[in-house]
Coordinates of C-alpha atoms and ligand atoms in Angstrom, one line a residue:
Chain A
X120 CA -17.1 223.4 121.2
X121 CA -15.4 220.2 122.2
X122 CA -16.8 217.4 120.1
X123 CA -17.5 213.9 121.4
X124 CA -16.1 211.0 119.4
X125 CA -18.6 208.1 119.3
X126 CA -18.0 204.5 118.1
X127 CA -21.2 202.5 117.7
X128 CA -23.0 200.0 115.5
X129 CA -25.8 201.1 113.2
X130 CA -27.9 198.4 111.5
X131 CA -25.0 195.9 112.1
X132 CA -22.3 198.1 110.6
X133 CA -19.6 199.7 112.7
X134 CA -19.9 203.5 112.6
X135 CA -17.8 206.4 114.1
X136 CA -18.9 210.0 114.3
X137 CA -18.2 213.3 116.0
X138 CA -21.1 215.1 117.7
X139 CA -21.8 218.0 120.0
X140 CA -22.3 216.9 123.6
X141 CA -25.9 218.2 123.7
X142 CA -26.8 216.9 120.2
X143 CA -29.6 214.3 119.9
X144 CA -29.3 211.1 118.0
X145 CA -32.0 212.0 115.5
X146 CA -30.0 215.0 114.4
X147 CA -26.8 212.9 114.0
X148 CA -28.6 210.2 112.0
X149 CA -30.2 212.7 109.6
X150 CA -27.6 215.5 109.3
X151 CA -24.3 213.9 110.1
X152 CA -24.8 210.3 108.8
X153 CA -27.3 211.0 106.0
X154 CA -29.7 208.4 107.4
X155 CA -32.8 210.5 106.7
X156 CA -35.4 207.6 107.1
X157 CA -36.0 208.6 110.7
X158 CA -38.2 211.7 110.7
X159 CA -38.6 214.6 113.0
X160 CA -42.2 215.3 113.8
X161 CA -41.9 217.0 117.1
X162 CA -38.4 216.6 118.6
X163 CA -40.0 216.1 122.1
X164 CA -40.9 212.4 122.3
X165 CA -44.6 212.8 121.3
X166 CA -44.9 211.6 117.7
X167 CA -42.7 208.5 117.3
X168 CA -41.6 209.5 113.8
X169 CA -38.0 209.2 114.9
X170 CA -38.3 205.7 116.4
X171 CA -35.1 203.6 116.5
X172 CA -34.0 200.7 118.6
X173 CA -31.1 200.9 121.1
X174 CA -29.7 197.5 122.0
X175 CA -33.0 196.2 120.7
X176 CA -35.2 198.4 122.8
X177 CA -37.6 200.8 121.1
X178 CA -37.0 204.5 121.8
X179 CA -37.3 208.0 120.3
X180 CA -34.0 209.0 118.8
X181 CA -34.9 212.7 119.5
X182 CA -34.8 211.8 123.3
X183 CA -31.4 210.1 123.1
X184 CA -28.1 212.1 123.2
X185 CA -25.9 211.0 120.4
X186 CA -23.0 210.6 122.9
X187 CA -25.1 208.0 124.7
X188 CA -24.9 205.4 121.8
X189 CA -21.2 204.8 122.4
X190 CA -20.8 201.0 122.3
X191 CA -24.4 200.3 121.6
X192 CA -26.4 198.7 118.8
X193 CA -28.6 201.2 116.9
X194 CA -31.4 199.9 114.6
X195 CA -33.0 202.3 112.2
X196 CA -35.6 202.0 109.3
X197 CA -32.6 201.8 106.9
X198 CA -31.8 198.4 108.4
X199 CA -35.2 196.9 107.9
X200 CA -35.1 195.8 104.2
X201 CA -32.4 193.4 103.2
X202 CA -31.2 195.0 100.0
X203 CA -34.1 194.9 97.6
X204 CA -35.9 192.4 99.8
X205 CA -38.5 194.2 101.9
X206 CA -39.4 193.2 105.4
X207 CA -42.8 191.5 105.5
X208 CA -44.2 194.6 107.4
X209 CA -43.0 196.9 104.6
X210 CA -44.5 194.6 102.0
X211 CA -47.8 194.4 103.8
X212 CA -48.0 198.2 104.3
X213 CA -47.6 198.6 100.5
X214 CA -50.2 196.0 99.7
X215 CA -52.8 197.2 102.2
X216 CA -52.0 200.9 101.6
X217 CA -51.3 201.5 105.3
X218 CA -49.7 204.9 104.6
X219 CA -50.6 208.1 102.9
X220 CA -48.1 210.9 103.2
X221 CA -45.6 208.5 104.7
X222 CA -44.0 210.8 107.3
X223 CA -45.0 208.6 110.2
X224 CA -44.3 205.3 108.4
X225 CA -40.6 204.7 109.2
X226 CA -41.4 205.2 112.9
X227 CA -44.5 203.0 112.7
X228 CA -42.5 200.2 110.9
X229 CA -39.6 200.3 113.4
X230 CA -42.1 200.2 116.3
X231 CA -44.2 197.4 114.8
X232 CA -41.1 195.3 114.1
X233 CA -40.0 195.7 117.7
X234 CA -43.5 194.6 118.8
X235 CA -43.6 191.4 116.6
X236 CA -40.1 190.4 117.8
X237 CA -41.4 190.6 121.4
X238 CA -44.9 189.3 120.8
X239 CA -45.5 187.4 117.5
X240 CA -49.2 187.1 118.2
X241 CA -50.5 190.4 119.5
X242 CA -54.2 191.2 120.0
X243 CA -55.6 194.3 118.2
X244 CA -55.6 196.0 121.6
X245 CA -51.9 195.2 122.2
X246 CA -51.1 196.5 118.7
X247 CA -53.0 199.8 119.4
X248 CA -51.4 200.3 122.8
X249 CA -47.9 199.5 121.5
X250 CA -48.3 202.0 118.6
X251 CA -49.9 204.7 120.7
X252 CA -46.7 206.7 120.6
X253 CA -46.7 206.8 116.8
X254 CA -48.9 209.6 115.6
X255 CA -50.4 209.5 112.1
X256 CA -52.3 212.5 110.8
X257 CA -53.4 210.7 107.6
X258 CA -54.6 207.1 107.9
X259 CA -56.8 207.1 110.9
X260 CA -54.7 204.2 112.1
X261 CA -57.1 201.5 111.0
X262 CA -55.1 200.3 108.0
X263 CA -51.9 200.5 110.0
X264 CA -53.3 198.2 112.7
X265 CA -54.8 195.8 110.2
X266 CA -51.5 195.6 108.3
X267 CA -49.6 194.8 111.4
X268 CA -52.1 192.1 112.5
X269 CA -52.0 190.5 109.0
X270 CA -48.2 190.6 108.9
X271 CA -48.1 188.9 112.3
X272 CA -50.4 186.2 111.1
X273 CA -48.4 185.6 108.0
X274 CA -45.1 185.5 109.8
X275 CA -46.5 183.0 112.3
X276 CA -47.7 180.8 109.4
X277 CA -44.3 181.0 107.7
X278 CA -42.4 180.2 110.9
Chain B
X631 CA -25.2 227.8 122.8
X632 CA -22.5 227.5 125.4
X633 CA -20.2 224.6 125.8
X634 CA -21.8 221.5 127.3
X635 CA -19.8 218.6 128.7
X636 CA -21.1 215.0 128.6
X637 CA -19.9 212.7 131.3
X638 CA -20.8 209.0 131.7
X639 CA -19.0 207.9 135.0
X640 CA -18.8 204.3 135.9
X641 CA -19.1 204.8 139.6
X642 CA -21.4 206.7 141.9
X643 CA -18.5 208.4 143.7
X644 CA -17.3 209.8 140.4
X645 CA -20.8 211.0 139.5
X646 CA -21.3 212.6 142.9
X647 CA -17.9 214.3 142.6
X648 CA -18.6 215.7 139.2
X649 CA -22.1 216.8 140.2
X650 CA -20.9 218.6 143.3
X651 CA -18.0 220.2 141.4
X652 CA -20.3 221.6 138.8
X653 CA -22.1 223.7 141.5
X654 CA -25.6 223.6 140.1
X655 CA -24.6 223.9 136.5
X656 CA -25.0 220.2 135.9
X657 CA -28.0 218.0 135.2
X658 CA -28.3 214.3 135.8
X659 CA -29.3 212.3 132.8
X660 CA -31.3 209.0 133.3
X661 CA -33.8 208.3 130.6
X662 CA -33.7 211.9 129.3
X663 CA -37.4 212.0 128.5
X664 CA -37.7 215.2 130.5
X665 CA -34.2 216.6 130.3
X666 CA -33.9 216.5 126.5
X667 CA -37.2 218.2 126.1
X668 CA -36.2 220.9 128.5
X669 CA -32.9 221.4 126.7
X670 CA -34.7 221.7 123.4
X671 CA -37.1 224.4 124.6
X672 CA -34.4 226.2 126.5
X673 CA -35.8 225.6 130.0
X674 CA -32.6 223.7 130.9
X675 CA -29.2 224.8 129.8
X676 CA -26.8 222.5 131.7
X677 CA -23.1 223.1 131.5
X678 CA -22.5 219.5 132.2
X679 CA -24.7 216.4 131.6
X680 CA -23.9 213.5 133.9
X681 CA -25.3 210.2 132.4
X682 CA -25.8 207.8 135.3
X683 CA -26.8 204.8 133.3
X684 CA -23.3 203.3 133.3
X685 CA -23.4 202.9 137.1
X686 CA -24.6 199.4 137.9
X687 CA -26.4 200.3 141.1
X688 CA -28.5 202.9 139.3
X689 CA -29.6 200.5 136.6
X690 CA -30.2 197.2 138.4
X691 CA -33.1 195.5 140.1
X692 CA -32.4 193.4 143.1
X693 CA -34.5 191.1 145.2
X694 CA -33.1 191.5 148.7
X695 CA -32.6 188.7 151.1
X696 CA -35.6 189.7 153.2
X697 CA -37.9 189.5 150.2
X698 CA -38.0 193.2 149.4
X699 CA -36.9 194.9 146.2
X700 CA -34.2 197.5 145.4
X701 CA -34.8 199.3 142.1
X702 CA -32.0 201.5 140.7
X703 CA -33.3 205.1 140.1
X704 CA -32.5 204.9 136.4
X705 CA -34.1 201.6 135.6
X706 CA -36.6 202.1 132.7
X707 CA -40.2 201.1 132.9
X708 CA -39.8 198.6 130.1
X709 CA -37.0 196.8 132.0
X710 CA -39.0 196.8 135.2
X711 CA -41.9 195.3 133.3
X712 CA -39.8 192.4 132.1
X713 CA -38.6 191.5 135.6
X714 CA -39.9 188.0 136.3
X715 CA -41.1 188.7 139.9
X716 CA -41.5 192.5 140.4
X717 CA -44.9 192.8 138.8
X718 CA -46.4 189.9 140.7
X719 CA -45.3 191.3 144.1
X720 CA -45.9 195.0 143.4
X721 CA -48.5 195.1 140.5
X722 CA -49.7 198.6 141.5
X723 CA -46.2 200.1 141.5
X724 CA -45.5 198.5 138.1
X725 CA -48.8 199.7 136.5
X726 CA -48.2 203.2 137.7
X727 CA -44.7 203.3 136.2
X728 CA -45.9 201.7 133.0
X729 CA -48.5 204.5 132.6
X730 CA -45.7 207.0 131.9
X731 CA -45.7 207.8 128.2
X732 CA -45.6 205.7 125.1
X733 CA -43.8 202.4 124.4
X734 CA -40.9 204.5 123.2
X735 CA -40.8 206.6 126.3
X736 CA -41.1 203.4 128.5
X737 CA -37.9 202.2 126.9
X738 CA -36.1 205.1 128.6
X739 CA -38.1 206.8 131.3
X740 CA -37.3 205.8 134.9
X741 CA -39.1 206.0 138.3
X742 CA -36.2 208.1 139.6
X743 CA -36.7 210.6 136.8
X744 CA -40.4 210.7 137.4
X745 CA -39.8 211.5 141.1
X746 CA -37.0 214.0 140.6
X747 CA -38.9 215.9 137.8
X748 CA -41.2 216.8 140.6
X749 CA -44.6 217.0 138.9
X750 CA -47.5 216.7 141.5
X751 CA -49.2 214.5 138.9
X752 CA -46.3 212.0 138.4
X753 CA -48.0 208.6 138.1
X754 CA -45.3 206.5 139.8
X755 CA -45.1 208.6 143.0
X756 CA -48.5 207.9 144.7
X757 CA -47.9 204.2 144.1
X758 CA -44.4 204.4 145.6
X759 CA -45.8 206.3 148.6
X760 CA -48.4 203.7 149.1
X761 CA -45.8 201.0 148.8
X762 CA -43.7 202.6 151.6
X763 CA -40.7 203.0 149.3
X764 CA -37.5 204.3 151.0
X765 CA -35.0 206.2 148.9
X766 CA -31.3 205.9 149.0
X767 CA -29.6 209.2 148.3
X768 CA -25.8 209.8 147.9
X769 CA -24.0 213.1 148.0
X770 CA -20.8 214.7 149.0
X771 CA -21.4 213.9 152.6
X772 CA -22.2 210.3 152.1
X773 CA -25.4 208.2 152.0
X774 CA -28.7 208.7 153.6
X775 CA -32.2 207.2 153.3
X776 CA -35.5 209.1 153.1
X777 CA -39.2 207.9 152.9
X778 CA -40.4 208.8 149.4
X779 CA -43.2 211.0 150.7
X780 CA -40.7 213.4 152.2
X781 CA -38.8 213.8 148.9
X782 CA -41.0 216.3 147.0
X783 CA -41.3 219.8 148.6
X784 CA -43.2 221.6 145.9
X785 CA -43.9 221.5 142.1
X786 CA -40.6 220.8 140.5
X787 CA -38.8 221.0 143.8
X788 CA -37.3 218.2 146.0
X789 CA -35.3 217.8 149.1
X790 CA -32.0 216.8 147.5
X791 CA -29.1 218.9 148.9
X792 CA -26.6 220.3 146.4
X793 CA -24.6 217.5 144.8
X794 CA -26.9 214.7 146.0
X795 CA -28.1 212.0 143.6
X796 CA -31.1 209.7 143.9
X797 CA -29.7 206.2 143.8
X798 CA -32.5 203.7 144.4
X799 CA -36.0 202.9 145.7
X800 CA -36.2 200.1 148.4
X801 CA -39.6 198.4 148.7
X802 CA -40.3 196.3 151.8
X803 CA -41.0 192.6 151.9
X804 CA -44.7 191.8 151.5
X805 CA -46.6 190.0 154.3
X806 CA -49.0 187.3 153.0
X807 CA -52.3 188.7 152.0
X808 CA -50.9 192.0 150.6
X809 CA -51.9 193.8 147.5
X810 CA -51.4 197.2 145.9
X811 CA -53.0 199.2 143.0
X812 CA -52.8 202.6 141.3
X813 CA -55.6 204.3 139.4
X814 CA -55.7 207.7 137.8
X815 CA -58.3 209.9 136.2
X816 CA -57.4 211.5 132.9
X817 CA -59.6 213.4 130.4
X818 CA -58.5 211.2 127.5
X819 CA -58.5 207.4 127.6
X820 CA -54.7 207.0 127.4
X821 CA -51.4 208.9 127.4
X822 CA -52.4 211.9 129.4
X823 CA -51.6 213.7 132.7
X824 CA -53.4 212.7 135.8
X825 CA -56.2 214.9 137.2
X826 CA -56.2 212.7 140.3
X827 CA -54.0 209.7 141.0
X828 CA -54.4 207.3 143.9
X829 CA -52.1 204.5 145.1
X830 CA -53.2 202.0 147.7
X831 CA -51.3 199.2 149.4
X832 CA -52.9 197.1 152.0
X833 CA -52.7 193.8 153.9
X834 CA -55.7 191.6 154.8
X835 CA -55.9 188.9 157.5
X836 CA -59.1 186.9 157.5
X837 CA -60.8 189.7 155.6
X838 CA -59.7 192.3 158.1
X839 CA -57.4 195.1 156.9
X840 CA -54.3 195.0 159.2
X841 CA -52.1 197.6 157.4
X842 CA -52.7 200.2 154.7
X843 CA -51.0 203.2 153.0
X844 CA -52.6 205.6 150.7
X845 CA -50.7 208.0 148.3
X846 CA -52.6 210.8 146.6
X847 CA -51.4 212.7 143.5
X848 CA -52.3 215.7 141.3
X849 CA -54.5 217.3 143.9
X850 CA -51.9 219.3 145.9
X851 CA -48.5 221.0 145.3
X852 CA -46.9 217.6 146.0
X853 CA -47.9 214.0 146.1
X854 CA -49.1 213.2 149.6
X855 CA -49.3 210.3 152.0
X856 CA -52.9 210.4 153.4
X857 CA -52.4 208.8 156.8
X858 CA -56.0 209.5 157.8
X859 CA -57.3 207.5 154.9
X860 CA -55.2 204.5 156.0
X861 CA -56.3 204.8 159.6
X862 CA -59.9 204.7 158.4
X863 CA -59.3 201.4 156.6
X864 CA -57.2 199.6 159.2
X865 CA -59.1 197.3 161.6
X866 CA -62.1 197.2 159.2
X867 CA -63.4 194.7 156.7
X868 CA -63.3 197.5 154.1
X869 CA -67.1 197.9 154.5
X870 CA -68.9 200.8 153.0
X871 CA -68.6 203.0 156.1
X872 CA -64.8 202.5 156.2
X873 CA -64.5 203.2 152.5
X874 CA -66.6 206.4 152.9
X875 CA -64.4 207.5 155.8
X876 CA -61.2 206.9 153.8
X877 CA -62.7 208.7 150.8
X878 CA -63.6 211.7 153.0
X879 CA -60.0 211.7 154.3
X880 CA -58.7 211.9 150.7
X881 CA -61.1 214.7 149.9
X882 CA -59.9 216.6 153.0
X883 CA -56.3 216.2 151.9
X884 CA -56.9 217.9 148.5
X885 CA -55.6 221.4 147.8
X886 CA -55.9 221.2 144.1
X887 CA -55.4 223.7 141.3
X888 CA -58.2 224.7 138.9
X889 CA -57.3 224.2 135.3
X890 CA -58.5 223.1 131.9
X891 CA -58.0 219.4 133.0
X892 CA -60.1 219.6 136.0
X893 CA -61.8 222.0 138.3
X894 CA -61.1 222.1 142.1
X895 CA -64.5 220.7 142.8
X896 CA -64.1 217.9 140.3
X897 CA -60.6 216.9 141.5
X898 CA -61.8 216.7 145.1
X899 CA -64.8 214.6 144.3
X900 CA -62.9 212.3 142.1
X901 CA -60.2 211.7 144.7
X902 CA -62.8 210.0 146.9
X903 CA -64.2 208.0 144.1
X904 CA -60.8 206.8 143.0
X905 CA -59.8 205.9 146.5
X906 CA -62.8 203.4 146.7
X907 CA -62.0 201.9 143.4
X908 CA -58.3 201.6 144.1
X909 CA -58.9 199.9 147.5
X910 CA -61.2 197.4 145.7
X911 CA -58.5 196.4 143.3
X912 CA -55.8 196.2 146.0
X913 CA -58.1 194.1 148.2
X914 CA -58.9 191.8 145.4
X915 CA -55.2 191.3 144.8
X916 CA -54.5 190.9 148.5
X917 CA -57.1 188.1 148.6
X918 CA -55.2 186.2 146.0
X919 CA -51.7 186.8 147.5
Ligands
FES2003 S1 -39.5 213.5 116.6 FE1 -39.0 212.2 118.2 S2 -40.9 211.7 118.9 FE2 -41.4 213.2 117.5
FES2004 S1 -49.3 208.6 106.6 FE1 -49.2 210.7 106.9 S2 -48.8 210.9 109.0 FE2 -49.1 208.8 108.8

């Protein structure tokens, strides 16, 4: 099968890869590039565990063809912490135990970061709507929502 | 798995040429929220995938000189929501499009995809029908336009000829005193498929309805324009008798399926209820416009 050569930027770093024309970006992230932070819960756009940003816009990497990211900026969970320095959302999720098994967590964090960049002062309803595409089978969502609200408040205070 | 080709043409002419040349073995890729799922479960096995998102006309929103809007078929719901004016002029169309899927899906899914996918329950379609959207379609024999309500011909089927691509939706200029709205009934509270969907667009002059269009979804093999419901509203002050007549017209237009989401009886009854509620929101917006 003729491979497609893709040149892109992932978490600020230039990256090149070869993919099959029908291959999705989640598969390339995990199996070609070894970026296994993004998870596959469903592969059909329902669970949000594979969430990434594409030119800053939140999307499911399982619903993006890898060939489509040519020339784009991809953001994954691996780009969230700066070295050993966790993003405030990551820190808060640990402090408030906003995760259990952790499978949904990378997707939730990527989605929550995208929300706070767009809206630094979301209401609880806005947080719940924004994260409605991130399914969690463990936490019951409450701790997740509270951790996002608390992080937002702290980040506003620090700004 | 057979060989797939991925093409991302820069121009519509190239896209139409490649689509026609593939003779039915190609699929158009806009947001991919249906196509990639179909490829994964084996329902779609395209030989060629034609990504139309590099074509400016397919991904732009334009306010036309006469005060109307032209929306590229591949514009995502998230991009449309960020437009500074669209949501104030056509709040009903925007709320219908923004009901499609999660935030992640909104980042990619487009009104063109929603229409071409051909679900009778597609949320954006009744709102587009109510708005009087006119489609621009381009194919091997050139361009044509088509009222949106004539596009679907059955579940999953549309009136595109071989090689034709949906290019854009044109929405007319709004007279003063106009408003639109879309409501749907779903068994859950969010992120579900409509059991009934109603789009209404109307214009009021001194409290009298001077123009109306009603689009009805999820209760027949295709989304429908319910002309009788509009006729029942025009010339009235949207009093109870007029609303009941329009609701009856919606109930009469239903030819629904019976499934786990809603029985035939339920869908028919709810179509009338939703018509009244949707008219109330559209009228309230018209009063402010
Ligand atoms: S794996 Fe992509 S949404 Fe579930
Ligand atoms: S923590 Fe287990 S799925 Fe969310």
